[in-house]
């Protein structure tokens, strides 16, 4: 298959990871089982997933003038992500995160610091930022650039996805411009999704997200509402999850991959769930992201499982 170009605009981070057997009580000490460093950030990690599946990718974002910034850039380059749109903010610090993951359950707590430099501005994207793009992926954090990019993609007929992690200013404006919104549970709860009322919430949210709308629910899988109003559930695959950091980011990468391949929506979401589940088997957001052959092999062994 000829690689297709996915352009991503968003956060990129340098993550310090501590794996523990169980989360400790407050105000105690805890010895860690593993200590690692990796690149992170929703869009950046989604692009890494797409690269491992064989797509071409270009990333737009900002780093500071510090070792974390250098590592962020190198970690993307090592995966073959085009970092031509990754701007250096002189004298600034990069985004970093300290993540504690609980090996027994794969749950994680993230402490993060935003970059000290200015967010990417719309003008800094340049006139040709969508050149060659078959898909645009956004996390909506850099509101001005994200909105500008989403509108540009719409005008050119390029499909786009918003990874809606947390409800922030400008996020709903971006959401209205894109045909795919794939949101976290936290985002949906902030907009009024209640336990037991998930499906009803997805239907009710049609005014805000008229395109395809998916909410990921961690180990509970995901719910998707199609533009025609059909809602379906895709369960999470059972794996030995040691760290779910980046599961959502990888899920977005797999989702975009399926859409680019022209698969129907259910197969696309199922593929995304398999990719994300496999990535949960190793610590950090990126170490466990598999290649295409591994996901296909995994899915072919699981075809007998019911969809919901
Ligand atoms: P986020 O990282 O944005 O909070 P989620 O935790 O909702 O995202 O995870 C995204 C997707 O990854 C889920 O819909 C599910 O398919 C998969 N996933 C998450 N946690 C697990 C897990 N423990 N085991 C298997 N798959 C998982």
Short mmCIF file of C-alpha atoms and ligand atoms in Angstrom, two decimals:
data_model
loop_
_atom_site.label_atom_id
_atom_site.label_comp_id
_atom_site.label_asym_id
_atom_site.label_seq_id
_atom_site.Cartn_x
_atom_site.Cartn_y
_atom_site.Cartn_z
CA UNK A 1 0.00 0.00 0.00
CA UNK A 2 1.27 3.51 -0.85
CA UNK A 3 1.86 5.50 2.36
CA UNK A 4 -0.58 8.38 2.85
CA UNK A 5 0.36 11.59 4.62
CA UNK A 6 -1.20 12.46 7.98
CA UNK A 7 -0.47 15.96 9.29
CA UNK A 8 -0.68 16.43 13.06
CA UNK A 9 -0.77 19.61 15.12
CA UNK A 10 -0.56 19.44 18.88
CA UNK A 11 1.32 18.75 22.05
CA UNK A 12 4.55 16.85 22.36
CA UNK A 13 6.10 15.92 25.64
CA UNK A 14 9.04 14.18 27.25
CA UNK A 15 7.64 11.64 29.72
CA UNK A 16 9.37 10.24 32.81
CA UNK A 17 7.67 7.01 33.83
CA UNK A 18 7.67 5.14 37.10
CA UNK A 19 6.04 1.72 37.18
CA UNK A 20 4.83 0.60 40.65
CA UNK A 21 3.00 -2.55 41.75
CA UNK A 22 0.24 -0.55 43.49
CA UNK A 23 -0.39 3.17 43.93
CA UNK A 24 0.95 4.24 47.34
CA UNK A 25 -1.03 5.99 50.07
CA UNK A 26 -0.49 9.74 50.27
CA UNK A 27 2.52 10.97 52.23
CA UNK A 28 4.40 7.62 52.05
CA UNK A 29 7.41 6.34 50.07
CA UNK A 30 7.32 3.85 47.27
CA UNK A 31 10.02 1.89 45.46
CA UNK A 32 9.49 1.72 41.70
CA UNK A 33 9.70 -1.47 39.61
CA UNK A 34 10.84 0.29 36.43
CA UNK A 35 12.00 3.74 35.52
CA UNK A 36 11.83 4.92 31.91
CA UNK A 37 11.81 7.97 29.68
CA UNK A 38 9.86 8.26 26.41
CA UNK A 39 8.32 10.76 24.06
CA UNK A 40 4.63 11.49 24.57
CA UNK A 41 1.78 13.86 23.73
CA UNK A 42 -1.54 12.85 22.13
CA UNK A 43 -0.93 13.89 18.52
CA UNK A 44 2.80 13.12 18.51
CA UNK A 45 2.17 9.58 19.79
CA UNK A 46 -0.70 9.03 17.34
CA UNK A 47 1.69 9.93 14.51
CA UNK A 48 4.27 7.45 15.83
CA UNK A 49 1.54 4.76 15.77
CA UNK A 50 0.69 5.70 12.17
CA UNK A 51 4.37 5.50 11.20
CA UNK A 52 4.66 2.00 12.65
CA UNK A 53 1.64 1.06 10.51
CA UNK A 54 3.44 2.39 7.43
CA UNK A 55 1.88 5.85 6.90
CA UNK A 56 3.84 9.07 6.36
CA UNK A 57 3.39 11.78 8.94
CA UNK A 58 4.34 15.39 9.58
CA UNK A 59 4.19 17.03 12.99
CA UNK A 60 3.61 20.70 13.89
CA UNK A 61 4.19 21.85 17.46
CA UNK A 62 6.64 23.62 19.75
CA UNK A 63 9.58 22.58 21.91
CA UNK A 64 11.77 24.61 24.23
CA UNK A 65 15.52 25.07 24.16
CA UNK A 66 16.31 22.30 26.62
CA UNK A 67 17.37 18.61 26.70
CA UNK A 68 13.71 17.52 26.81
CA UNK A 69 13.09 19.42 23.57
CA UNK A 70 16.02 17.72 21.89
CA UNK A 71 14.81 14.31 23.03
CA UNK A 72 11.27 15.02 21.82
CA UNK A 73 12.58 15.93 18.39
CA UNK A 74 14.99 12.98 18.21
CA UNK A 75 12.33 10.49 19.33
CA UNK A 76 10.03 11.63 16.50
CA UNK A 77 12.80 11.65 13.91
CA UNK A 78 13.87 8.14 14.95
CA UNK A 79 10.36 6.97 14.03
CA UNK A 80 10.52 8.72 10.67
CA UNK A 81 8.04 11.48 11.58
CA UNK A 82 8.75 14.65 9.57
CA UNK A 83 9.58 17.29 12.21
CA UNK A 84 9.83 20.21 9.77
CA UNK A 85 6.88 21.86 11.56
CA UNK A 86 8.32 21.46 15.07
CA UNK A 87 9.39 24.95 16.12
CA UNK A 88 12.01 25.79 18.74
CA UNK A 89 11.09 28.47 21.28
CA UNK A 90 14.43 30.04 22.32
CA UNK A 91 15.01 30.14 26.06
CA UNK A 92 11.79 28.24 26.81
CA UNK A 93 11.22 24.88 28.49
CA UNK A 94 9.51 21.96 26.76
CA UNK A 95 6.44 20.09 27.93
CA UNK A 96 7.37 17.33 30.37
CA UNK A 97 5.36 14.79 32.30
CA UNK A 98 5.94 12.56 35.30
CA UNK A 99 3.75 9.48 35.08
CA UNK A 100 3.17 6.85 37.72
CA UNK A 101 1.61 3.65 36.39
CA UNK A 102 0.22 0.78 38.47
CA UNK A 103 1.43 -2.50 36.97
CA UNK A 104 -1.38 -4.62 38.40
CA UNK A 105 -4.13 -2.63 36.67
CA UNK A 106 -2.38 -0.50 34.03
CA UNK A 107 -3.98 2.64 35.51
CA UNK A 108 -1.83 5.75 35.48
CA UNK A 109 -1.63 9.18 37.07
CA UNK A 110 -0.02 11.94 35.03
CA UNK A 111 1.60 15.08 36.43
CA UNK A 112 2.51 17.39 33.59
CA UNK A 113 3.93 20.83 32.91
CA UNK A 114 3.01 22.83 29.86
CA UNK A 115 5.75 24.31 27.66
CA UNK A 116 6.80 27.80 28.77
CA UNK A 117 7.05 29.19 25.23
CA UNK A 118 4.16 30.59 23.22
CA UNK A 119 1.80 28.06 21.64
CA UNK A 120 1.97 27.59 17.90
CA UNK A 121 0.25 30.48 16.13
CA UNK A 122 -1.94 30.08 13.05
CA UNK A 123 0.50 32.11 10.93
CA UNK A 124 3.40 29.88 11.92
CA UNK A 125 1.79 26.96 10.14
CA UNK A 126 2.60 28.64 6.84
CA UNK A 127 0.49 28.53 3.68
CA UNK A 128 1.51 25.00 2.62
CA UNK A 129 1.04 23.09 5.87
CA UNK A 130 -1.63 20.83 4.38
CA UNK A 131 0.32 20.08 1.23
CA UNK A 132 0.10 16.40 0.41
CA UNK A 133 -2.10 15.74 3.46
CA UNK A 134 -4.76 13.04 3.29
CA UNK A 135 -5.80 13.53 6.91
CA UNK A 136 -5.39 16.14 9.68
CA UNK A 137 -5.11 15.20 13.35
CA UNK A 138 -5.55 17.76 16.15
CA UNK A 139 -5.69 17.79 19.94
CA UNK A 140 -7.18 21.28 20.07
CA UNK A 141 -4.75 22.52 22.72
CA UNK A 142 -3.23 25.24 20.59
CA UNK A 143 -6.64 26.72 19.94
CA UNK A 144 -5.82 29.35 17.33
CA UNK A 145 -3.65 27.11 15.15
CA UNK A 146 -6.06 24.18 15.56
CA UNK A 147 -9.09 26.18 14.45
CA UNK A 148 -7.20 27.65 11.51
CA UNK A 149 -6.02 24.18 10.47
CA UNK A 150 -9.46 22.58 10.89
CA UNK A 151 -11.05 25.25 8.69
CA UNK A 152 -8.29 24.93 6.09
CA UNK A 153 -8.77 21.16 5.94
CA UNK A 154 -12.52 21.54 5.57
CA UNK A 155 -12.12 23.98 2.68
CA UNK A 156 -9.78 21.56 0.92
CA UNK A 157 -11.97 18.52 1.59
CA UNK A 158 -9.33 16.87 3.81
CA UNK A 159 -10.90 14.81 6.63
CA UNK A 160 -9.83 15.72 10.17
CA UNK A 161 -10.05 14.30 13.67
CA UNK A 162 -10.08 16.07 17.02
CA UNK A 163 -8.67 14.19 20.00
CA UNK A 164 -10.77 15.81 22.70
CA UNK A 165 -8.93 14.96 25.90
CA UNK A 166 -10.14 17.70 28.20
CA UNK A 167 -12.73 20.41 27.77
CA UNK A 168 -10.74 23.59 27.13
CA UNK A 169 -11.42 26.95 25.65
CA UNK A 170 -11.88 26.81 21.90
CA UNK A 171 -12.24 23.02 21.82
CA UNK A 172 -15.93 23.04 20.88
CA UNK A 173 -15.25 25.49 18.03
CA UNK A 174 -12.66 23.11 16.60
CA UNK A 175 -15.04 20.16 17.13
CA UNK A 176 -17.68 21.79 14.93
CA UNK A 177 -15.23 21.99 12.02
CA UNK A 178 -14.12 18.35 11.91
CA UNK A 179 -15.94 15.22 10.76
CA UNK A 180 -14.46 13.00 13.53
CA UNK A 181 -14.37 13.78 17.24
CA UNK A 182 -12.84 11.05 19.39
CA UNK A 183 -13.12 12.10 23.01
CA UNK A 184 -11.99 10.82 26.39
CA UNK A 185 -14.40 9.83 29.12
CA UNK A 186 -13.33 12.89 31.13
CA UNK A 187 -14.25 15.23 28.26
CA UNK A 188 -17.66 13.58 27.87
CA UNK A 189 -18.34 13.70 31.62
CA UNK A 190 -17.48 17.40 31.68
CA UNK A 191 -20.15 17.86 29.02
CA UNK A 192 -22.74 15.98 31.05
CA UNK A 193 -22.30 12.25 30.32
CA UNK A 194 -23.51 10.26 33.35
CA UNK A 195 -22.94 6.63 34.38
CA UNK A 196 -25.66 4.54 32.78
CA UNK A 197 -26.61 7.34 30.39
CA UNK A 198 -23.68 7.07 27.97
CA UNK A 199 -25.63 6.12 24.84
CA UNK A 200 -28.25 8.75 25.49
CA UNK A 201 -25.46 11.34 25.92
CA UNK A 202 -23.88 10.43 22.58
CA UNK A 203 -27.25 10.87 20.83
CA UNK A 204 -27.95 14.13 22.66
CA UNK A 205 -24.52 15.53 21.69
CA UNK A 206 -25.45 15.48 18.01
CA UNK A 207 -25.84 19.26 17.95
CA UNK A 208 -22.28 19.77 19.21
CA UNK A 209 -20.69 16.94 17.21
CA UNK A 210 -22.74 16.33 14.09
CA UNK A 211 -20.11 14.09 12.47
CA UNK A 212 -18.88 10.78 13.82
CA UNK A 213 -18.48 10.94 17.60
CA UNK A 214 -16.60 8.35 19.66
CA UNK A 215 -16.05 8.32 23.42
CA UNK A 216 -13.34 6.00 24.74
CA UNK A 217 -14.04 4.40 28.11
CA UNK A 218 -10.71 2.79 29.05
CA UNK A 219 -11.08 -0.93 29.79
CA UNK A 220 -14.82 -0.59 29.03
CA UNK A 221 -14.01 -0.02 25.35
CA UNK A 222 -15.68 2.74 23.37
CA UNK A 223 -19.02 4.00 22.13
CA UNK A 224 -19.46 5.51 18.67
CA UNK A 225 -22.36 7.48 17.23
CA UNK A 226 -22.47 7.64 13.45
CA UNK A 227 -23.66 10.78 11.61
CA UNK A 228 -26.89 8.83 10.92
CA UNK A 229 -27.51 8.45 14.66
CA UNK A 230 -26.59 4.75 15.10
CA UNK A 231 -24.68 4.03 18.33
CA UNK A 232 -22.41 0.98 18.72
CA UNK A 233 -20.10 -0.33 21.40
CA UNK A 234 -16.69 -1.89 20.77
CA UNK A 235 -15.28 -3.69 23.82
CA UNK A 236 -11.64 -3.39 24.84
CA UNK A 237 -9.54 -6.44 24.02
CA UNK A 238 -8.29 -8.47 26.94
CA UNK A 239 -4.54 -8.16 27.30
CA UNK A 240 -2.15 -8.06 30.23
CA UNK A 241 -2.14 -4.28 30.52
CA UNK A 242 0.81 -2.94 32.56
CA UNK A 243 0.41 0.73 31.62
CA UNK A 244 -2.46 2.41 29.78
CA UNK A 245 -0.50 5.66 29.24
CA UNK A 246 -1.09 6.73 25.65
CA UNK A 247 -3.84 4.15 25.01
CA UNK A 248 -6.11 6.93 23.75
CA UNK A 249 -3.35 8.42 21.57
CA UNK A 250 -2.62 5.07 19.93
CA UNK A 251 -6.36 4.44 19.53
CA UNK A 252 -6.59 7.69 17.52
CA UNK A 253 -3.69 6.57 15.32
CA UNK A 254 -5.38 3.25 14.60
CA UNK A 255 -8.71 4.96 13.95
CA UNK A 256 -7.14 7.30 11.37
CA UNK A 257 -5.39 4.34 9.77
CA UNK A 258 -8.67 2.47 9.27
CA UNK A 259 -10.38 5.55 7.83
CA UNK A 260 -7.52 6.06 5.37
CA UNK A 261 -7.75 2.43 4.31
CA UNK A 262 -11.46 3.01 3.60
CA UNK A 263 -12.67 0.38 6.07
CA UNK A 264 -16.18 0.56 7.44
CA UNK A 265 -16.50 2.28 10.80
CA UNK A 266 -16.95 -0.81 12.99
CA UNK A 267 -13.81 -2.49 11.60
CA UNK A 268 -11.94 0.79 11.97
CA UNK A 269 -12.82 1.19 15.66
CA UNK A 270 -12.10 -2.48 16.31
CA UNK A 271 -8.67 -2.10 14.74
CA UNK A 272 -8.03 1.02 16.86
CA UNK A 273 -9.02 -0.92 20.01
CA UNK A 274 -6.66 -3.78 19.12
CA UNK A 275 -3.76 -1.42 18.46
CA UNK A 276 -4.38 0.40 21.76
CA UNK A 277 -4.71 -2.84 23.73
CA UNK A 278 -1.42 -4.17 22.38
CA UNK A 279 0.29 -0.89 23.28
CA UNK A 280 -0.87 -1.28 26.92
CA UNK A 281 1.36 -4.35 27.36
CA UNK A 282 4.54 -2.29 27.69
CA UNK A 283 5.28 0.75 29.91
CA UNK A 284 4.87 4.21 28.41
CA UNK A 285 2.90 5.56 25.50
CA UNK A 286 5.10 4.36 22.66
CA UNK A 287 7.22 1.31 23.58
CA UNK A 288 4.42 -1.18 23.01
CA UNK A 289 2.93 0.19 19.77
CA UNK A 290 2.91 -2.75 17.36
CA UNK A 291 3.39 -2.88 13.60
CA UNK A 292 0.67 -3.87 11.13
CA UNK A 293 1.50 -7.59 10.96
CA UNK A 294 1.23 -7.96 14.73
CA UNK A 295 -2.17 -6.21 14.96
CA UNK A 296 -3.56 -8.18 12.04
CA UNK A 297 -2.36 -11.44 13.60
CA UNK A 298 -3.90 -10.46 16.94
CA UNK A 299 -7.25 -9.55 15.33
CA UNK A 300 -7.42 -12.72 13.24
CA UNK A 301 -7.07 -14.82 16.39
CA UNK A 302 -9.96 -12.93 18.00
CA UNK A 303 -12.61 -12.93 15.27
CA UNK A 304 -14.86 -15.26 17.22
CA UNK A 305 -15.36 -12.74 20.03
CA UNK A 306 -18.72 -10.95 20.12
CA UNK A 307 -18.65 -7.22 19.32
CA UNK A 308 -20.57 -6.13 22.41
P1 LIG B 1 -7.23 7.84 27.21
O1 LIG B 1 -5.82 7.34 27.25
O2 LIG B 1 -7.44 8.97 26.24
O3 LIG B 1 -7.86 8.10 28.56
P2 LIG B 1 -8.74 5.37 27.19
O4 LIG B 1 -8.13 5.01 28.49
O5 LIG B 1 -10.22 5.55 27.15
O6 LIG B 1 -8.05 6.65 26.53
O7 LIG B 1 -8.32 4.22 26.16
C1 LIG B 1 -8.55 4.29 24.77
C2 LIG B 1 -8.85 2.90 24.25
O8 LIG B 1 -7.74 2.05 24.53
C3 LIG B 1 -10.06 2.20 24.88
O9 LIG B 1 -11.26 2.54 24.20
C4 LIG B 1 -9.69 0.75 24.73
O10 LIG B 1 -10.06 0.27 23.44
C5 LIG B 1 -8.17 0.75 24.86
N1 LIG B 1 -7.79 0.44 26.26
C6 LIG B 1 -7.65 1.31 27.30
N2 LIG B 1 -7.34 0.66 28.44
C7 LIG B 1 -7.26 -0.66 28.12
C8 LIG B 1 -6.97 -1.86 28.86
N3 LIG B 1 -6.71 -1.84 30.17
N4 LIG B 1 -6.98 -3.04 28.17
C9 LIG B 1 -7.24 -3.09 26.85
N5 LIG B 1 -7.52 -2.00 26.10
C10 LIG B 1 -7.54 -0.80 26.72
#
